[in-house]
Coordinates of C-alpha atoms and ligand atoms in Angstrom, one line a residue:
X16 CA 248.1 29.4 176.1
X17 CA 251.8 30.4 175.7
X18 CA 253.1 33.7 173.6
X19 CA 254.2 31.4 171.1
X20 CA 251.0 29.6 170.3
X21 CA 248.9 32.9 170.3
X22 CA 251.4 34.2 168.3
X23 CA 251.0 31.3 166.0
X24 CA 247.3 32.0 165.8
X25 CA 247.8 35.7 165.2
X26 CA 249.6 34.5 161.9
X27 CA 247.4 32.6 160.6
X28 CA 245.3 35.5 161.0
X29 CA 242.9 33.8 163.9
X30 CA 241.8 36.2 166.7
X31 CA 240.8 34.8 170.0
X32 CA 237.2 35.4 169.4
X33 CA 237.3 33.3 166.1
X34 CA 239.0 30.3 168.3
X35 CA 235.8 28.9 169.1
X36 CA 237.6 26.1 171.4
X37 CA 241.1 26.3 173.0
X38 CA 243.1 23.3 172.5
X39 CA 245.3 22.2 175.7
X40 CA 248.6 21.9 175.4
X41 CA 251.8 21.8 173.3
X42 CA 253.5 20.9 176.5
X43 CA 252.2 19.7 179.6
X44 CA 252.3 23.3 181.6
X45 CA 250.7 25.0 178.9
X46 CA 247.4 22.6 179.3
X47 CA 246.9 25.4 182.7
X48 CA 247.5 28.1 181.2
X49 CA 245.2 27.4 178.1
X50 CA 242.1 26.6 180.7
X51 CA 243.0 29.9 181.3
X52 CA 242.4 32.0 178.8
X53 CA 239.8 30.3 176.4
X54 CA 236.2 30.1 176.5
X55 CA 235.5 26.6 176.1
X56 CA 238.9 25.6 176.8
X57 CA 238.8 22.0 178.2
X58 CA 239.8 20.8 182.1
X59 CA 241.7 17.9 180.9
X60 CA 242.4 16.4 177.4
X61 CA 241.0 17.3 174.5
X62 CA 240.8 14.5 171.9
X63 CA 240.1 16.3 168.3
X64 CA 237.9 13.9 165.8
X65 CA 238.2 14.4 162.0
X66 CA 234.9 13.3 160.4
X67 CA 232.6 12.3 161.3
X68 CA 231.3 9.4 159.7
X69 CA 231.6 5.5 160.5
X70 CA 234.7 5.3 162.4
X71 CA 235.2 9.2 163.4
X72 CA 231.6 8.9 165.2
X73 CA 232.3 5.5 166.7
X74 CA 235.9 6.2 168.5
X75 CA 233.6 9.7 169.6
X76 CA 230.9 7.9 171.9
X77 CA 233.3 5.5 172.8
X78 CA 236.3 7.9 173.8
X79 CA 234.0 9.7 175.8
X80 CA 232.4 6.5 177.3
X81 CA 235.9 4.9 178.5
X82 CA 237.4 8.2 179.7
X83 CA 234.8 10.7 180.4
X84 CA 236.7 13.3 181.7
X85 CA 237.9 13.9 178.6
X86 CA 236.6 16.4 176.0
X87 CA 236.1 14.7 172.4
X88 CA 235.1 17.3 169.9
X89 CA 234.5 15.8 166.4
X90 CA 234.9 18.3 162.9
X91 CA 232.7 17.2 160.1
X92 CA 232.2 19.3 156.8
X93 CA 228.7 17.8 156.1
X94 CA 225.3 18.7 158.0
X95 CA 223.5 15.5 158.2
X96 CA 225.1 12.1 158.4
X97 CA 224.6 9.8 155.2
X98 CA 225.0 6.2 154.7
X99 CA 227.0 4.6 151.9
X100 CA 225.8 1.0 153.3
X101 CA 222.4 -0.2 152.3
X102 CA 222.4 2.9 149.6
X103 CA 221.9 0.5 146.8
X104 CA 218.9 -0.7 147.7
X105 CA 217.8 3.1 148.4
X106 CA 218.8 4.0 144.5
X107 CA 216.6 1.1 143.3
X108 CA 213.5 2.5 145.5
X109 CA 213.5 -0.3 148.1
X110 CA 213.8 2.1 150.9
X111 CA 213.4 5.4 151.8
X112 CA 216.2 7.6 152.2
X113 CA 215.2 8.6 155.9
X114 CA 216.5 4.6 156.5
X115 CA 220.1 6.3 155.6
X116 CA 220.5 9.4 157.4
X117 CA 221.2 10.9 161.1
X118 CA 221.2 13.9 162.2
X119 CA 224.1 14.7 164.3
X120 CA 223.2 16.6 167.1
X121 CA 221.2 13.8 168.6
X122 CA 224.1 11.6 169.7
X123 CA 226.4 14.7 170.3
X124 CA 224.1 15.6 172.9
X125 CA 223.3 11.9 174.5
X126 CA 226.8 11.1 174.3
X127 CA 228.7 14.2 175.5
X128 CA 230.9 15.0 172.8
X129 CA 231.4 18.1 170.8
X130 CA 229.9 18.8 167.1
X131 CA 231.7 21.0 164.9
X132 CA 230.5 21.5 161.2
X133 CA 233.6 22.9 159.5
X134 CA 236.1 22.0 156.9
X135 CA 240.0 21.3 157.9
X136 CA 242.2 23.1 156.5
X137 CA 245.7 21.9 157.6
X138 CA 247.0 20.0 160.4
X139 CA 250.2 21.2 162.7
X140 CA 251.8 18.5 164.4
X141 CA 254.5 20.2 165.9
X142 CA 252.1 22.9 167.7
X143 CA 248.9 20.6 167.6
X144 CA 246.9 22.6 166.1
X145 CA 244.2 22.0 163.3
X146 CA 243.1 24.7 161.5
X147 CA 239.7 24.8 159.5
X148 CA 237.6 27.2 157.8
X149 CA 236.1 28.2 161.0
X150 CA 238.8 28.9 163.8
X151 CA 241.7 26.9 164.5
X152 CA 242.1 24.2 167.8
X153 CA 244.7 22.2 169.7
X154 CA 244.5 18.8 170.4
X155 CA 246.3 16.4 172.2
X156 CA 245.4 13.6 170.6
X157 CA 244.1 13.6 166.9
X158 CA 241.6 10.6 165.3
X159 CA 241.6 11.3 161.5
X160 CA 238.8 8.9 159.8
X161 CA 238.2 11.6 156.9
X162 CA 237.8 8.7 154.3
X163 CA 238.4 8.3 151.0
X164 CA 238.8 11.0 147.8
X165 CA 239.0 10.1 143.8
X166 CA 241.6 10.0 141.7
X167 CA 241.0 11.1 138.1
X168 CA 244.5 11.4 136.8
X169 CA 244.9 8.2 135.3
X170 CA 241.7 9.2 133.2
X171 CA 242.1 12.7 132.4
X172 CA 245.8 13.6 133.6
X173 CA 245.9 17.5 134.6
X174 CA 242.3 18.0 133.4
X175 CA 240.7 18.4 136.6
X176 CA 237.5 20.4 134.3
X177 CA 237.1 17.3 133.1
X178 CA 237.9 15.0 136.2
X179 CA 234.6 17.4 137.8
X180 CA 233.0 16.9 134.3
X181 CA 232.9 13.1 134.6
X182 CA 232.1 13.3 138.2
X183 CA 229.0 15.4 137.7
X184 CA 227.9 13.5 134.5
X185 CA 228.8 9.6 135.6
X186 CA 228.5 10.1 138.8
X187 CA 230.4 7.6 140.6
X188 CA 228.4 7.4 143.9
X189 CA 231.2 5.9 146.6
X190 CA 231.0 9.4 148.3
X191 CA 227.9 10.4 150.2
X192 CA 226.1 13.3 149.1
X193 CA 224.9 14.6 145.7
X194 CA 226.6 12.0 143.7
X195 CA 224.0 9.3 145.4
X196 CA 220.9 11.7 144.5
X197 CA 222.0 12.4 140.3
X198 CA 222.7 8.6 140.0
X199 CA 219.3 7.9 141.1
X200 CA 217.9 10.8 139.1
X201 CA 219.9 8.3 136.0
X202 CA 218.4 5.7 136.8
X203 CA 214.9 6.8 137.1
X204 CA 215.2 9.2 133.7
X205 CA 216.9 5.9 131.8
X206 CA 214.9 4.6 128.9
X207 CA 217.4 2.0 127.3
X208 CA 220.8 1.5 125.8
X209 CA 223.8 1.0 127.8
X210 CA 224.0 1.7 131.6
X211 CA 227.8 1.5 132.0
X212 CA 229.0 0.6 135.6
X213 CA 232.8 0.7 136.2
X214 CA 235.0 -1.0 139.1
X215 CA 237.7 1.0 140.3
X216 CA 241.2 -0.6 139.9
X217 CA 243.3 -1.2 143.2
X218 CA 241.8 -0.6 146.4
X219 CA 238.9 0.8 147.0
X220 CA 235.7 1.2 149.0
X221 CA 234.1 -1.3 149.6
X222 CA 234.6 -4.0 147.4
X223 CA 230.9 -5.4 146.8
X224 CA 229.5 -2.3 146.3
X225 CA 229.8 -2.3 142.4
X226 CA 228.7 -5.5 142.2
X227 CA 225.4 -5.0 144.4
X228 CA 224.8 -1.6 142.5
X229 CA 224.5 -3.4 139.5
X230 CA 222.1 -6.2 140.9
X231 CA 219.7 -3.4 142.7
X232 CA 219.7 -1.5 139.5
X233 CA 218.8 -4.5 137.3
X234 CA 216.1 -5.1 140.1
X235 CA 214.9 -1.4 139.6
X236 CA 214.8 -2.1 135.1
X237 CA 212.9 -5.9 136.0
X238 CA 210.4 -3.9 138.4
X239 CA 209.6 -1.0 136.1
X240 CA 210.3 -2.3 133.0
X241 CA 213.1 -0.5 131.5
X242 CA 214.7 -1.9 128.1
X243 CA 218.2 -1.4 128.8
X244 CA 221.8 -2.9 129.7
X245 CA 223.6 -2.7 132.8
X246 CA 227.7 -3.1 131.8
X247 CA 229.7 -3.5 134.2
X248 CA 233.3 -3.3 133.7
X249 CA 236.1 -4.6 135.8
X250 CA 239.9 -4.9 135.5
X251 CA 239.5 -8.0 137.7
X252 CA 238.9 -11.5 136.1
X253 CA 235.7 -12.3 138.4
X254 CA 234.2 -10.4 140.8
X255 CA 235.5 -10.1 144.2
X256 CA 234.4 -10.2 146.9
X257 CA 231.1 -13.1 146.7
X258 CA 231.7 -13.5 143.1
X259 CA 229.8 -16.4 142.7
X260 CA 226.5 -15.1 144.3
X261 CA 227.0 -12.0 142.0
X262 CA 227.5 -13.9 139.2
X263 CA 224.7 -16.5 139.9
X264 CA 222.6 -13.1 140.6
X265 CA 223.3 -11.8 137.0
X266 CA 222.5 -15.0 135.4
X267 CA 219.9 -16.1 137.2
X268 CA 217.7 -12.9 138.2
X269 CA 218.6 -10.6 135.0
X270 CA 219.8 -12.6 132.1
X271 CA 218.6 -9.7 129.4
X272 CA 219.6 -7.1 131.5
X273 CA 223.4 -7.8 133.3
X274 CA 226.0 -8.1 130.7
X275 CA 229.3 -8.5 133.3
X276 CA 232.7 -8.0 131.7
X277 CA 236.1 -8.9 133.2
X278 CA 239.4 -8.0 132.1
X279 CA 237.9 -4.4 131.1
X280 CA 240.0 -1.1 132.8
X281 CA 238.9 2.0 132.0
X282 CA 241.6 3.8 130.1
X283 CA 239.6 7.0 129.5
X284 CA 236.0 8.8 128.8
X285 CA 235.1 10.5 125.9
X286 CA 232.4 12.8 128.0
X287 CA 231.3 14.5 124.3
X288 CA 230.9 11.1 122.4
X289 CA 229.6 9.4 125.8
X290 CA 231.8 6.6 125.0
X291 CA 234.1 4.9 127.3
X292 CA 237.3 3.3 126.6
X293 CA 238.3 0.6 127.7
X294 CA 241.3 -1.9 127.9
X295 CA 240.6 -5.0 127.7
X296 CA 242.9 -8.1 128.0
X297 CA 242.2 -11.3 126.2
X298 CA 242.4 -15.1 127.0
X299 CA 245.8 -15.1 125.2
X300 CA 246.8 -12.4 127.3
X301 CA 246.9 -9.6 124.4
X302 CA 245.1 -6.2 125.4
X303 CA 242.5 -4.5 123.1
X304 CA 241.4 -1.2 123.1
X305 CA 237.3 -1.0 122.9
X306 CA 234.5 2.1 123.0
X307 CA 231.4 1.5 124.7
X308 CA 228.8 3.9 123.8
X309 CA 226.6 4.6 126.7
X310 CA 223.3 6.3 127.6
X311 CA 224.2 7.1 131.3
X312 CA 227.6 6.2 133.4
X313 CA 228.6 5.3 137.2
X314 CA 232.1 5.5 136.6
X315 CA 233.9 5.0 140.3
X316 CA 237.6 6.0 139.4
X317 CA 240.6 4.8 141.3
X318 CA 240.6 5.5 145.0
X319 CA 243.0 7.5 147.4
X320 CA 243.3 8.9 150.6
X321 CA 241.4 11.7 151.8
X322 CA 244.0 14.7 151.2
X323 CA 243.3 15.1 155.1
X324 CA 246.3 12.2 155.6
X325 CA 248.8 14.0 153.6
X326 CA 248.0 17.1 155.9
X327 CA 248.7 15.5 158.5
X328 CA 251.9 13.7 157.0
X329 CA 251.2 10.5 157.9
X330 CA 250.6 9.0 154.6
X331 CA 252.8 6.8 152.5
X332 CA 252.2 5.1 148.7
X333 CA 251.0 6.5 145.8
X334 CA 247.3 6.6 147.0
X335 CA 248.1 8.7 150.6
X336 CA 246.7 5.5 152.9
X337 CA 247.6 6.4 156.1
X338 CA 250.8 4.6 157.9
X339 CA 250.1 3.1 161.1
X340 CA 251.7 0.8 163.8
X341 CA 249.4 -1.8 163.6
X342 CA 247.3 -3.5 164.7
X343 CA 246.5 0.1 167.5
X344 CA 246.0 2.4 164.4
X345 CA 248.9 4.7 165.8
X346 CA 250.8 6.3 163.0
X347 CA 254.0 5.4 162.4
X348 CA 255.1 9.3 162.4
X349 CA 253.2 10.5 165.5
X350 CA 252.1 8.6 168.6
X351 CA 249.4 11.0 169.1
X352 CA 248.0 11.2 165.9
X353 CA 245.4 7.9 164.8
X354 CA 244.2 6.6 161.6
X355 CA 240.7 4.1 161.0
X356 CA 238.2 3.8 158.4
X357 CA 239.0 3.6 154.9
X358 CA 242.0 6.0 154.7
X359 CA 244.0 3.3 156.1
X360 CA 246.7 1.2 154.6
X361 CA 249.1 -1.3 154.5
X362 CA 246.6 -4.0 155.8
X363 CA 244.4 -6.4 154.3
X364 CA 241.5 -4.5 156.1
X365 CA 239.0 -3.8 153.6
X366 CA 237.5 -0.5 153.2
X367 CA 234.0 -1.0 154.9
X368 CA 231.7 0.9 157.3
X369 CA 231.8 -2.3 159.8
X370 CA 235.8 -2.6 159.9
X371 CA 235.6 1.6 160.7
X372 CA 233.0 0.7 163.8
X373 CA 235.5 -1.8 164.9
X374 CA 238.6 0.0 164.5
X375 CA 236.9 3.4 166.5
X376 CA 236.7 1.2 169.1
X377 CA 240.0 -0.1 169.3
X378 CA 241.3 3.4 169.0
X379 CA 238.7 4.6 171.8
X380 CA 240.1 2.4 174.5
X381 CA 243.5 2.7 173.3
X382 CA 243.3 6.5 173.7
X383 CA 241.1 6.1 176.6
X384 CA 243.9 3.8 178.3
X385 CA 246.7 6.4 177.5
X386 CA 244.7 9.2 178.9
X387 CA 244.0 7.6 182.3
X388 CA 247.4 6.4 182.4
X389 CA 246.6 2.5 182.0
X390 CA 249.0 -0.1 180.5
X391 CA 248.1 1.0 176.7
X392 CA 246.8 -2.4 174.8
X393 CA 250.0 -4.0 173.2
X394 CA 247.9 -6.7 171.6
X395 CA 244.6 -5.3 171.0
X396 CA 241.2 -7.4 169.5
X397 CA 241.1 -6.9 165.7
X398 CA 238.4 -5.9 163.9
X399 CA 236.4 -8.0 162.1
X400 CA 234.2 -7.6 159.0
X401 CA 230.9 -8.3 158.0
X402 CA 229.2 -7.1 155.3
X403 CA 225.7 -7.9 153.2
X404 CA 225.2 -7.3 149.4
X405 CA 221.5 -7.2 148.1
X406 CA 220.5 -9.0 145.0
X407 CA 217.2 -8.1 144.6
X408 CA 214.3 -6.5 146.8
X409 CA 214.3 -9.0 149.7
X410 CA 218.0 -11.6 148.7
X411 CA 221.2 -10.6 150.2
X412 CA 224.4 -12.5 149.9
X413 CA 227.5 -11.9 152.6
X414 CA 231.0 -12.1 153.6
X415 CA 232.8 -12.1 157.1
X416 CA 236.3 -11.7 156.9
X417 CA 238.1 -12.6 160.8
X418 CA 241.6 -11.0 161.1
X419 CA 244.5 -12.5 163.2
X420 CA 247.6 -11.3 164.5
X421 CA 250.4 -14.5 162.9
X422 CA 254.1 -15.4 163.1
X423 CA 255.5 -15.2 160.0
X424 CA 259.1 -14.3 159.0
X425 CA 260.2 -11.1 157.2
X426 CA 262.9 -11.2 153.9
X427 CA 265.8 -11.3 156.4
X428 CA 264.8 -15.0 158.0
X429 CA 263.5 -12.3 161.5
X430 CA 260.1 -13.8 163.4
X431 CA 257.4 -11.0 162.5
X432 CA 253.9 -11.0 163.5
X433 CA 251.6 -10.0 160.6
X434 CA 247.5 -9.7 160.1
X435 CA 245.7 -12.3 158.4
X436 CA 242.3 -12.6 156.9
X437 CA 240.0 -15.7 156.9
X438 CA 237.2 -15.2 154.3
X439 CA 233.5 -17.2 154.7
X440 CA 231.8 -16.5 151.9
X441 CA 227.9 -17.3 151.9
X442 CA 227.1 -17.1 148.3
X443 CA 223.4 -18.5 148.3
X444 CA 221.2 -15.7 148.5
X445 CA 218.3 -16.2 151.0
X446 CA 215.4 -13.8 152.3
X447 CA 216.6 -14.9 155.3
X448 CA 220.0 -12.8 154.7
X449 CA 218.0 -9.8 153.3
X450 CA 216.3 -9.3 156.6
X451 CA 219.9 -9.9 158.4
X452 CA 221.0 -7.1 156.3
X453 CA 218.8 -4.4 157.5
X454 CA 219.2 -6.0 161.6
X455 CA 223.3 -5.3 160.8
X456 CA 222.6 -1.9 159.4
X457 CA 220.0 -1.2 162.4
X458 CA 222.3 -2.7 165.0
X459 CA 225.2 -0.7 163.4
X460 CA 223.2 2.6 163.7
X461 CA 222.5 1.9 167.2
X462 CA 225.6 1.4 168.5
X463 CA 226.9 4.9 166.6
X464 CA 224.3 7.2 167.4
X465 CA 222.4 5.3 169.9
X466 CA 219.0 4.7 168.0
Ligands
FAD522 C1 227.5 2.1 147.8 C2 228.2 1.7 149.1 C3 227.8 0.7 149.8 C4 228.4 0.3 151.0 N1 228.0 -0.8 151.7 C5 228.6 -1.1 152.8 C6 228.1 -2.2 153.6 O1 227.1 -2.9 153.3 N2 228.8 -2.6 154.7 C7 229.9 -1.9 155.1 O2 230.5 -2.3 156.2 N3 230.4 -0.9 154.4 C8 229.8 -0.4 153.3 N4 230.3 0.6 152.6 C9 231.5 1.3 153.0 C10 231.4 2.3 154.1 O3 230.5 3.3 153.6 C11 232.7 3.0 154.3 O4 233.7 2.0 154.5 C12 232.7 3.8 155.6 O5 231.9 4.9 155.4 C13 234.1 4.3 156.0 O6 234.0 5.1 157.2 P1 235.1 6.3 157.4 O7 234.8 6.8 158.7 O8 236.4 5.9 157.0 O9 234.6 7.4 156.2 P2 233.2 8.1 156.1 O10 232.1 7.4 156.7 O11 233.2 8.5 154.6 O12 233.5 9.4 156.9 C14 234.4 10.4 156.6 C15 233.9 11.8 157.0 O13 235.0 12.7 156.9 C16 234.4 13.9 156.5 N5 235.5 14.8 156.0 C17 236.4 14.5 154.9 N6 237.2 15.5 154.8 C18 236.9 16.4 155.7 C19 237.5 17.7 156.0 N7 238.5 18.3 155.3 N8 236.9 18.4 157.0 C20 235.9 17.9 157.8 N9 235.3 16.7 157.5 C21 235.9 16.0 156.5 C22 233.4 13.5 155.4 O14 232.5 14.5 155.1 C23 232.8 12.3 156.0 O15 231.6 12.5 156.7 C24 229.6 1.0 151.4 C25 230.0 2.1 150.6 C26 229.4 2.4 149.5 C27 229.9 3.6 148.6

């Protein structure tokens, strides 16, 4: 490690001791030096992971797979992996929640890469260093696939009592962890009246999601018996994706129970009245404003960037998506510095746990290929998406969306190449489909953690 560096470090107020692992290299002669002088420091490249969830734990195993001489060490603020996919049909009691989680240190170990359970704290590009609340450590190549955060500000402004208010109380469930758990708790504890279920406007995580929650919960009422409604409220005029096997779902399975409204943002909640108000826009194209009482909430606001992105400086837009060069997930700002998973944008990749697979592994042999000093991929496979929504206890419905790279021309007349999705919807729901669902999810798992 150079003066400088160490200097940096002193700074920040990190000793050596606290520097649980060195990072190489700001240059290439420092990469010596810092073997040097750290504990762990690593022989050759170290390539530094942000979360690890469905694409951070992919491009791990497969990073250390392609280029083993590497060291890939991944930091992840949570203890115990938890899955978002197939946590519907958890919340209506269809499986146990043992189906959804990993524990880290299993795959770590089997794999070869490095576990860290710490929160990042700021990113330094020019130094390459990442700081956390643990230690600091270089990198000379950075994966962030921190995911997504919420945005309450078009609800409650400024208020963010109130933003944690309505998160706590309406829990809005697209973020693993206790959200999942109080929800379910809801839905348990309900007894009647309205169960209100909003759909976040612009982009968000995974697009079905909503929709399936709605179906497994109206499952759960059927099964038990509940007298209640499910609302669900959407700003879009249908829902999207598989809107006609949702809708079929609603009509067809729970006719007392589903009551789906489109047209209907969210404008605000009124956490003391437990009313929500919402803007809804007519045939004729007026708006109206209306309050819906309700007896328990999953409000999912809009959706942003993890603020990890904007750390880094490698977002753009309003919502903090990361910028990339397409289609290798190589920031526009920073060759050494890759986004996947959910936090990035500009494409018409949806935000789902099977695109963030697929994308880890496109940035796995594209970092692998740089590190060993292979052609790097200029036209790399794309990922593709498939994803399974549950209807009831044993029906799923799916999508698969295929990507490809096509000429097209820019404002200016100029030959571009750009990414476009084909969508196959199969909207008939089918046992068959339900029992694909869980070989995806298992298949998935396997290929993350190994078993
Ligand atoms: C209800 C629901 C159902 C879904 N169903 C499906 C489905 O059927 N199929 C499908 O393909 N997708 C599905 N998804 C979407 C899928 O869960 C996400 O698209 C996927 O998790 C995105 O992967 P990621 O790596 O971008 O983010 P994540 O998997 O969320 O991983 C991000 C990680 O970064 C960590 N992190 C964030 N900030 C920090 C920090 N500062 N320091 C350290 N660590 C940090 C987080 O703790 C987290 O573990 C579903 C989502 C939901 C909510």
């Amino acid at each position: 490690m150079n003066l400088s560096r160490r200097d940096l470090l002193k700074a920040s107020g990190i000793g050596a001791a606290a520097l649980a692992l060195g990072g190489t290299t700001a240059s290439a002669a420092d990469t010596t030096a810092a073997s040097e002088e750290l504990m762990s420091a690593p022989t050759g490249k170290r390539v530094l992971i942000i979360g690890g969830g469905w694409g951070g734990l992919t491009a791990a195993r497969y990073i250390k797979k392609e280029a083993p001489e590497t060291e890939v060490v991944v930091l992840e603020k949570r203890d115990m992996f938890v899955s978002c996919p197939l946590s519907n049909e958890w919340l209506a009691g269809e499986i146990p929640m043992d189906f959804l989680t990993r524990d880290y240190f299993t795959a770590a170990k089997e794999f070869g890469y490095k576990m860290l359970q710490t929160t990042v704290t700021g990113i330094d590009r020019k130094t390459r260093i990442v700081t956390t609340t643990t230690g600091s450590i270089g990198y000379d190549y950075l994966v962030l696939s921190p995911g997504i955060a919420y945005d309450y500000s078009k609800w409650f402004g400024k208020d963010a009592l109130a933003a944690e208010r309505c998160r706590q109380e309406c829990p809005p469930a697209l973020i693993h962890g206790s959200e999942h758990v109080a929800l379910k708790k809801m839905l348990e504890d309900f007894e009647g009246g309205n169960f209100i279920i909003s759909v976040p406007d612009g982009a968000y995580r995974c697009p079905p999601a909503p929709y399936e929650r709605a179906a497994m919960m109206a499952h759960y009422m059927k099964k038990n018996g509940i007298k209640g409604k499910i609302i669900i409220l959407d700003p879009k005029a249908k829902p999207a994706p598989k809107g006609p096997g949702f809708l079929a779902a609603y009509k067809e399975l729970y006719p007392d129970i589903v009551d789906y409204r489109p047209n209907s943002l969210v404008k605000t909640v009124d956490l003391d009245k437990k009313e929500v108000v919402v803007t809804v826009t007519l045939a004729d194209e007026r708006t109206e404003e209306q309050r819906i009482p309700y007896a328990a909430a999953n409000l999912m606001p809009v959706n942003k960037a993890s603020d990890i992105i904007a750390m880094a400086g490698v977002s753009g837009g309003k919502a903090g998506w990361g910028v990339m060069t397409s289609p290798t997930f190589q920031t526009k700002a920073d060759e050494r510095v890759f986004v996947i998973g959910d936090a990035v944008g500009g494409y018409p990749y949806p935000k789902s746990g099977a695109i963030a697979n697929g994308q880890g592994h496109i940035v796995a042999s594209q970092i692998a290929s740089i590190i060993q000093g292979r052609p790097t991929l200029k036209e790399v496979t794309l990922p593709q998406n498939i994803c399974y929504s549950m209807v009831n206890g044993e029906e799923a419905i799916s999508i698969g969306v295929t990507f490809s790279l096509m000429d097209d021309k820019d404002l200016n007349g100029n030959d571009i190449k750009v990414i476009k999705p084909k969508m196959t919807e199969n909207n008939t729901r089918s046992t068959e489909m339900g029992k694909t669902t869980h070989e995806w999810y298992k298949g998935m798992m396997r290929d993350i953690f190994g078993s």
